[in-house]
Amino acid sequence: SCAILLDIADEQQAKQIVSHYPHLPKGASVIWPQQRDTFIYHNQAIWPFVTAFWLRAAKKVENAPAVTLGISSLVRGAALSLSNMENFDAVTGRVEIDSEHKEPQVNSPRQLWSVAGYLSMIHDIIFGLTWTDSGIRLAPYITREFRNHLLPNSNQLVLKGFPYRSYQLDIQINLPPVTEEMAGAYTLGEIRLNGQGITSEITEAMLSDRNLVEVDLVEGKTETSPLNLVNNLEDYRYRFAPRPPIVESITAIDEQLAIRFNLNGENPDEVTVNMYRDGELVAKGLSGNLKSWRDHNSQGTRSPSYCYNLETVYITSGTTSQPSQPFCYWGSNSERISYVNADQFSAIGGQFSEGHGRKHFENWGQPGDSITVNLKAQLNGRHAIQVVAGNGAGAINTGITCAVKHLQMKNLQNSQIVADGYLMMPQLGSWERWLESSVIFTQIDLIANQDYEIKIFSDAQAINMSSFAHNANYTGGNGGTEAYNYVNIAQIKLNALT
């Protein structure tokens, strides 16, 4: 919806986004397709505030079926739960379903963002209120299907006592008579302000203390827009994506690279496999019965450090898995990876420790702390830099203390900066867990056997959410009362890409 509302998508793309996105009978789910073995929360869920943004996007492209379904979803959810709930199961529309675990995992009544979403439906869609620099425009978007199903006995819709700056507005929409036609939406007819017809926006100069705005809707086009409605939800292949496949190994065989993989429990007769090399599709529709695939455009051990990932596709529905974790070829014995461990760091701040399963500097990460290493490039060409880090400051799926540090690499012969960027090291739930950071690529080719220096430090940009005054009262973990940007770094890795 944001791509449409922020004009990132052009008009044709915007229409395609709304019409192609899979809708369920109870509304548009937050994500599509749903993920196997994942609890209902964002997965297989309808969130009213998300639906409200989707409604605005659907109105913008004049997709009447999408607007009708979105309105019905919000009205139904609030009416049956007697509150503005946080979320709903996308399949049943219920606030809780019968399962081994409570699902959705988290759900609460009286949610202000859900209230705001419902009000947006009324103000932005049904009454069509738009605020400009100089006043108000009205462009109600009421579909025939919505009117016939939910308002068959109503001739008027009234928004009474709507406050606009120091003024009060009573807005009255006059509906056309009900007909058997269900397609499309009504068209804007005449607008009257205090009995006088107007053709422009309503400005402050036109208003009295109390005002009556009358809007006549008239019969217009009965053309409808397409909508991708998924009804066969009992078939898991239409509701869910396949589980992402797993790359097991990459080996050089007969001057080619052979990628061995498994389907992560999916039925091989139900899926096909797509293969990507460095993000580009290189093989499509491979049989699910394959155990490995050879890249005929590779050169065995002479291949660049290609990274491969796969996706699987259900044959009957076309739903596609998440990409597998990338698996890269670093040479027959990983000789393209060089590294420096913590016992070789020159560190300012923290205390050297062998706890949590790896050598590192504990309590490192305050402003002024730094880690510096000197190393030689083993090979010519571009390189990727990562660190192996531990961040047990909180769970991986929440919190405000993802560690962020600045990394620079320079050529010690001429002091030229050859790599410059910021490392992201997320919370991992435990200090015992170690994971590779985000990647920083060298800006130029490194020279084999040349001496380089890597320095990791803090600066004004190396901050996380705990630095923001907005989170001063955060009580969900570290951060809040003061900035927290600590991280344990065990290893710096230099990966040759050629």
Coordinates of C-alpha atoms in Angstrom, one line a residue, residues 155-491:
N155 CA -30.7 6.9 1.9
Q156 CA -28.3 9.1 3.7
L157 CA -25.0 8.8 5.6
V158 CA -24.3 11.6 8.2
L159 CA -21.1 12.6 10.0
K160 CA -22.3 15.0 12.6
G161 CA -20.3 17.6 14.4
F162 CA -17.0 16.9 12.6
P163 CA -14.4 19.4 14.0
Y164 CA -12.3 21.3 11.6
R165 CA -10.0 23.9 13.3
S166 CA -12.5 26.1 15.1
Y167 CA -15.5 25.0 13.0
Q168 CA -18.1 22.3 13.2
L169 CA -19.2 20.4 10.0
D170 CA -22.3 18.2 9.6
I171 CA -21.5 16.2 6.5
Q172 CA -24.5 14.5 4.8
I173 CA -24.1 12.0 1.9
N174 CA -27.2 11.5 -0.2
L175 CA -27.2 8.0 -1.8
P176 CA -28.9 7.0 -5.1
P177 CA -31.8 4.5 -4.9
V178 CA -30.8 0.9 -4.5
T179 CA -30.7 -1.1 -7.8
E180 CA -29.8 -4.7 -8.6
E181 CA -26.4 -3.5 -10.0
M182 CA -23.5 -4.5 -7.8
A183 CA -20.5 -3.6 -9.8
G184 CA -18.5 -0.4 -9.4
A185 CA -18.9 2.7 -7.2
Y186 CA -21.1 5.7 -7.2
T187 CA -19.9 9.0 -8.8
L188 CA -19.6 12.3 -7.1
G189 CA -22.5 14.7 -8.1
E190 CA -23.2 18.1 -6.5
I191 CA -21.6 19.4 -3.3
R192 CA -23.4 22.1 -1.3
L193 CA -22.1 24.1 1.6
N194 CA -24.8 25.7 3.7
G195 CA -27.2 25.4 0.7
Q196 CA -24.8 26.9 -1.9
G197 CA -23.3 24.7 -4.6
I198 CA -19.5 24.6 -4.7
T199 CA -17.1 23.2 -7.2
S200 CA -13.8 23.6 -5.3
E201 CA -12.4 22.7 -2.0
I202 CA -13.9 24.1 1.2
T203 CA -11.7 26.8 2.6
E204 CA -11.8 28.5 6.1
A205 CA -13.1 31.7 4.5
M206 CA -16.3 29.8 3.3
L207 CA -17.2 28.5 6.8
S208 CA -19.5 29.6 9.5
D209 CA -19.3 28.4 13.1
R210 CA -21.7 25.5 12.3
N211 CA -21.9 24.2 8.7
L212 CA -23.9 21.7 6.7
V213 CA -22.1 20.0 3.8
E214 CA -24.4 18.0 1.5
V215 CA -22.9 15.6 -1.0
D216 CA -25.0 14.0 -3.7
L217 CA -23.8 10.7 -5.1
V218 CA -25.1 9.6 -8.5
E219 CA -25.0 6.5 -10.7
G220 CA -21.8 6.2 -12.6
K221 CA -19.7 3.6 -14.3
T222 CA -20.6 0.0 -13.6
E223 CA -17.3 -1.4 -14.7
T224 CA -15.5 -3.5 -12.1
S225 CA -11.9 -4.1 -11.4
P226 CA -10.3 -7.6 -11.1
L227 CA -9.5 -9.0 -7.6
N228 CA -7.5 -12.1 -6.8
L229 CA -9.7 -13.9 -4.3
V230 CA -8.3 -17.1 -2.8
N231 CA -11.2 -19.4 -1.7
N232 CA -9.6 -22.9 -1.5
L233 CA -7.9 -22.3 1.7
E234 CA -8.3 -25.9 2.9
D235 CA -5.6 -26.9 0.4
Y236 CA -2.3 -26.0 2.1
R237 CA -0.6 -25.4 -1.2
Y238 CA -2.9 -22.4 -1.9
R239 CA -2.6 -20.9 1.6
F240 CA 1.0 -21.6 2.5
A241 CA 4.4 -21.1 0.8
P242 CA 6.6 -24.2 0.6
R243 CA 9.2 -24.4 3.3
P244 CA 12.5 -22.8 2.1
P245 CA 14.9 -25.4 0.7
I246 CA 18.3 -25.9 2.3
V247 CA 21.7 -25.8 0.4
E248 CA 23.9 -28.5 1.9
S249 CA 27.1 -28.0 0.0
I250 CA 28.9 -26.6 -3.0
T251 CA 31.7 -28.7 -4.5
A252 CA 33.8 -28.3 -7.6
I253 CA 33.3 -31.3 -10.0
D254 CA 34.6 -31.6 -13.6
E255 CA 35.3 -27.9 -13.9
Q256 CA 31.8 -27.0 -12.7
L257 CA 30.2 -26.2 -9.3
A258 CA 27.7 -28.7 -8.0
I259 CA 25.1 -27.4 -5.6
R260 CA 23.6 -30.1 -3.3
F261 CA 20.3 -29.3 -1.5
N262 CA 17.2 -30.7 0.1
L263 CA 13.6 -29.7 0.1
N264 CA 13.2 -29.2 3.9
G265 CA 10.4 -31.7 4.2
E266 CA 8.4 -30.8 1.1
N267 CA 7.0 -33.5 -1.2
P268 CA 9.3 -33.5 -4.2
D269 CA 6.3 -34.4 -6.5
E270 CA 4.5 -31.2 -5.5
V271 CA 7.2 -28.6 -6.1
T272 CA 9.7 -27.3 -8.7
V273 CA 12.9 -25.6 -7.8
N274 CA 14.4 -22.3 -9.0
M275 CA 18.1 -21.6 -8.7
Y276 CA 19.7 -18.2 -8.2
R277 CA 23.4 -17.2 -8.5
D278 CA 24.4 -13.9 -6.9
G279 CA 20.7 -12.9 -7.0
E280 CA 20.1 -13.7 -10.6
L281 CA 17.8 -16.5 -11.8
V282 CA 20.0 -19.1 -13.6
A283 CA 17.6 -22.2 -13.6
K284 CA 13.8 -22.3 -13.4
G285 CA 11.3 -25.1 -12.9
L286 CA 13.8 -27.8 -11.9
S287 CA 12.3 -31.1 -10.8
G288 CA 11.7 -31.4 -7.1
N289 CA 13.2 -34.9 -7.3
L290 CA 16.7 -33.5 -7.9
K291 CA 19.2 -33.7 -5.1
S292 CA 21.8 -31.6 -6.8
W293 CA 22.3 -29.3 -9.7
R294 CA 25.4 -28.3 -11.7
D295 CA 26.1 -24.8 -12.8
H296 CA 27.3 -25.2 -16.4
N297 CA 28.4 -21.6 -16.5
S298 CA 30.8 -22.0 -13.6
Q299 CA 34.5 -23.0 -13.8
G300 CA 35.0 -25.4 -10.9
T301 CA 37.7 -24.3 -8.6
R302 CA 38.4 -21.3 -10.8
S303 CA 34.9 -19.9 -10.3
P304 CA 34.4 -16.6 -8.6
S305 CA 33.0 -16.8 -5.1
Y306 CA 29.5 -17.3 -6.3
C307 CA 26.6 -17.3 -3.7
Y308 CA 23.6 -19.5 -4.5
N309 CA 20.2 -19.7 -3.1
L310 CA 17.0 -21.6 -4.1
E311 CA 13.3 -21.3 -3.9
T312 CA 10.6 -23.9 -4.3
V313 CA 7.2 -23.4 -6.0
Y314 CA 4.0 -25.4 -5.5
I315 CA 3.1 -26.7 -8.9
T316 CA -0.7 -26.5 -8.4
S317 CA -0.9 -23.0 -6.9
G318 CA 2.3 -21.2 -7.9
T319 CA 3.0 -20.0 -4.3
T320 CA 6.7 -19.6 -3.8
S321 CA 8.9 -20.2 -0.8
Q322 CA 11.1 -17.7 0.9
P323 CA 14.7 -17.9 -0.5
S324 CA 17.0 -20.4 1.1
Q325 CA 19.9 -19.1 3.1
P326 CA 22.6 -18.1 0.7
F327 CA 25.5 -20.6 0.4
C328 CA 28.7 -19.3 -1.1
Y329 CA 31.7 -21.0 -2.7
W330 CA 34.9 -19.9 -0.9
G331 CA 37.2 -22.4 -2.6
S332 CA 37.7 -26.1 -2.1
N333 CA 39.0 -25.6 1.4
S334 CA 37.5 -22.2 2.2
E335 CA 40.9 -20.7 1.4
R336 CA 39.3 -17.5 0.2
I337 CA 38.3 -16.7 3.8
S338 CA 40.9 -15.1 6.1
Y339 CA 40.2 -14.0 9.6
V340 CA 41.5 -12.4 12.8
N341 CA 40.4 -13.7 16.2
A342 CA 39.8 -11.6 19.3
D343 CA 43.1 -12.6 20.9
Q344 CA 44.8 -10.7 18.0
F345 CA 42.7 -7.5 18.4
S346 CA 44.1 -4.2 19.6
A347 CA 41.2 -3.1 21.7
I348 CA 40.3 0.1 23.6
G349 CA 37.5 -0.6 26.1
G350 CA 36.0 -3.8 27.4
Q351 CA 37.8 -6.7 29.0
F352 CA 39.2 -9.7 27.2
S353 CA 37.1 -12.8 28.0
E354 CA 36.9 -16.4 27.0
G355 CA 33.3 -16.7 28.2
H356 CA 30.2 -17.6 26.2
G357 CA 32.1 -20.1 24.1
R358 CA 34.5 -17.7 22.2
K359 CA 37.2 -15.3 22.9
H360 CA 36.0 -11.7 22.8
F361 CA 36.1 -8.4 24.6
E362 CA 33.3 -8.2 27.2
N363 CA 31.4 -4.9 27.9
W364 CA 32.8 -3.4 24.8
G365 CA 30.9 -0.8 22.8
Q366 CA 30.9 2.5 24.7
P367 CA 31.6 5.7 22.8
G368 CA 35.4 5.9 22.5
D369 CA 35.8 2.1 22.4
S370 CA 37.5 0.7 19.3
I371 CA 38.9 -2.5 17.8
T372 CA 41.9 -2.4 15.4
V373 CA 43.5 -5.2 13.5
N374 CA 46.3 -5.3 10.9
L375 CA 46.2 -8.0 8.2
K376 CA 47.4 -8.9 4.7
A377 CA 45.0 -9.5 1.8
Q378 CA 45.6 -13.1 0.6
L379 CA 44.2 -12.6 -2.9
N380 CA 43.7 -9.8 -5.4
G381 CA 40.2 -8.4 -6.0
R382 CA 37.1 -7.3 -4.2
H383 CA 36.4 -8.5 -0.7
A384 CA 33.5 -8.7 1.7
I385 CA 34.1 -7.9 5.4
Q386 CA 32.0 -9.4 8.3
V387 CA 32.5 -9.9 12.0
V388 CA 31.3 -12.8 14.1
A389 CA 29.4 -11.2 17.0
G390 CA 27.2 -12.0 20.0
N391 CA 24.5 -9.7 21.3
G392 CA 22.4 -11.1 24.1
A393 CA 20.8 -7.8 25.0
G394 CA 17.4 -9.0 24.1
A395 CA 15.3 -11.3 21.9
I396 CA 15.9 -11.3 18.2
N397 CA 12.3 -10.3 17.4
T398 CA 12.0 -7.2 19.6
G399 CA 13.9 -4.6 21.5
I400 CA 15.9 -1.5 20.7
T401 CA 19.5 -2.5 21.1
C402 CA 20.7 -3.9 17.8
A403 CA 24.4 -3.1 17.9
V404 CA 25.6 -0.7 15.2
K405 CA 29.3 0.1 14.7
H406 CA 31.3 2.0 12.1
L407 CA 34.0 0.0 10.2
Q408 CA 36.8 1.4 8.0
M409 CA 39.5 -0.4 6.2
K410 CA 42.6 1.4 4.9
N411 CA 45.7 0.6 2.9
L412 CA 48.6 1.1 5.3
Q413 CA 50.9 1.9 2.4
N414 CA 49.1 5.0 1.2
S415 CA 46.3 5.5 3.9
Q416 CA 43.6 5.1 1.2
I417 CA 40.2 4.1 2.7
V418 CA 39.2 1.0 0.8
A419 CA 36.1 0.1 2.7
D420 CA 33.7 2.2 4.8
G421 CA 30.3 1.3 6.2
Y422 CA 28.3 0.3 9.3
L423 CA 28.0 -3.2 10.8
M424 CA 24.6 -4.3 12.0
M425 CA 24.6 -6.9 14.8
P426 CA 21.1 -7.8 16.0
Q427 CA 20.0 -9.1 19.3
L428 CA 20.2 -12.8 19.4
G429 CA 18.4 -13.7 22.6
S430 CA 21.5 -15.1 24.4
W431 CA 25.1 -14.1 24.8
E432 CA 26.0 -17.8 24.1
R433 CA 24.8 -17.4 20.5
W434 CA 27.2 -16.0 17.8
L435 CA 26.2 -14.9 14.3
E436 CA 27.8 -13.1 11.3
S437 CA 27.1 -9.4 11.0
S438 CA 25.9 -7.5 7.9
V439 CA 28.4 -7.3 5.1
I440 CA 30.6 -4.3 4.1
F441 CA 32.2 -4.6 0.6
T442 CA 35.5 -3.1 -0.3
Q443 CA 35.2 -0.2 -2.7
I444 CA 38.2 -1.2 -4.8
D445 CA 40.2 -4.3 -5.4
L446 CA 42.6 -5.3 -2.7
I447 CA 46.2 -6.2 -3.5
A448 CA 47.5 -9.6 -2.5
N449 CA 50.1 -9.4 0.3
Q450 CA 49.5 -5.7 0.9
D451 CA 49.1 -4.6 4.5
Y452 CA 45.7 -3.2 5.6
E453 CA 44.1 -2.0 8.8
I454 CA 40.5 -2.5 9.9
K455 CA 39.1 -0.3 12.6
I456 CA 35.7 -0.7 14.3
F457 CA 34.4 2.2 16.4
S458 CA 31.5 4.4 17.3
D459 CA 30.5 7.7 15.8
A460 CA 27.4 9.9 15.5
Q461 CA 25.8 7.6 13.0
A462 CA 26.6 4.4 14.9
I463 CA 23.6 4.4 17.1
N464 CA 20.5 2.3 17.7
M465 CA 17.0 3.0 18.9
S466 CA 18.1 3.2 22.5
S467 CA 19.7 6.5 21.7
F468 CA 16.4 8.2 20.9
A469 CA 14.7 10.3 23.5
H470 CA 11.4 8.7 22.4
N471 CA 12.6 5.4 24.0
A472 CA 13.7 7.0 27.3
N473 CA 10.9 5.2 29.2
Y474 CA 11.4 1.8 27.4
T475 CA 11.1 -1.1 29.9
G476 CA 11.2 -4.1 27.6
G477 CA 14.9 -4.8 28.1
N478 CA 18.2 -3.0 27.8
G479 CA 18.2 0.6 26.7
G480 CA 15.6 3.2 27.8
T481 CA 17.2 5.1 30.6
E482 CA 20.5 5.4 28.6
A483 CA 21.9 4.4 25.3
Y484 CA 23.0 0.8 25.0
N485 CA 25.2 -0.2 22.1
Y486 CA 27.4 -3.0 23.5
V487 CA 28.4 -6.1 21.5
N488 CA 30.8 -9.0 21.8
I489 CA 33.0 -9.3 18.7
A490 CA 34.9 -12.6 18.4
Q491 CA 36.3 -12.5 14.9

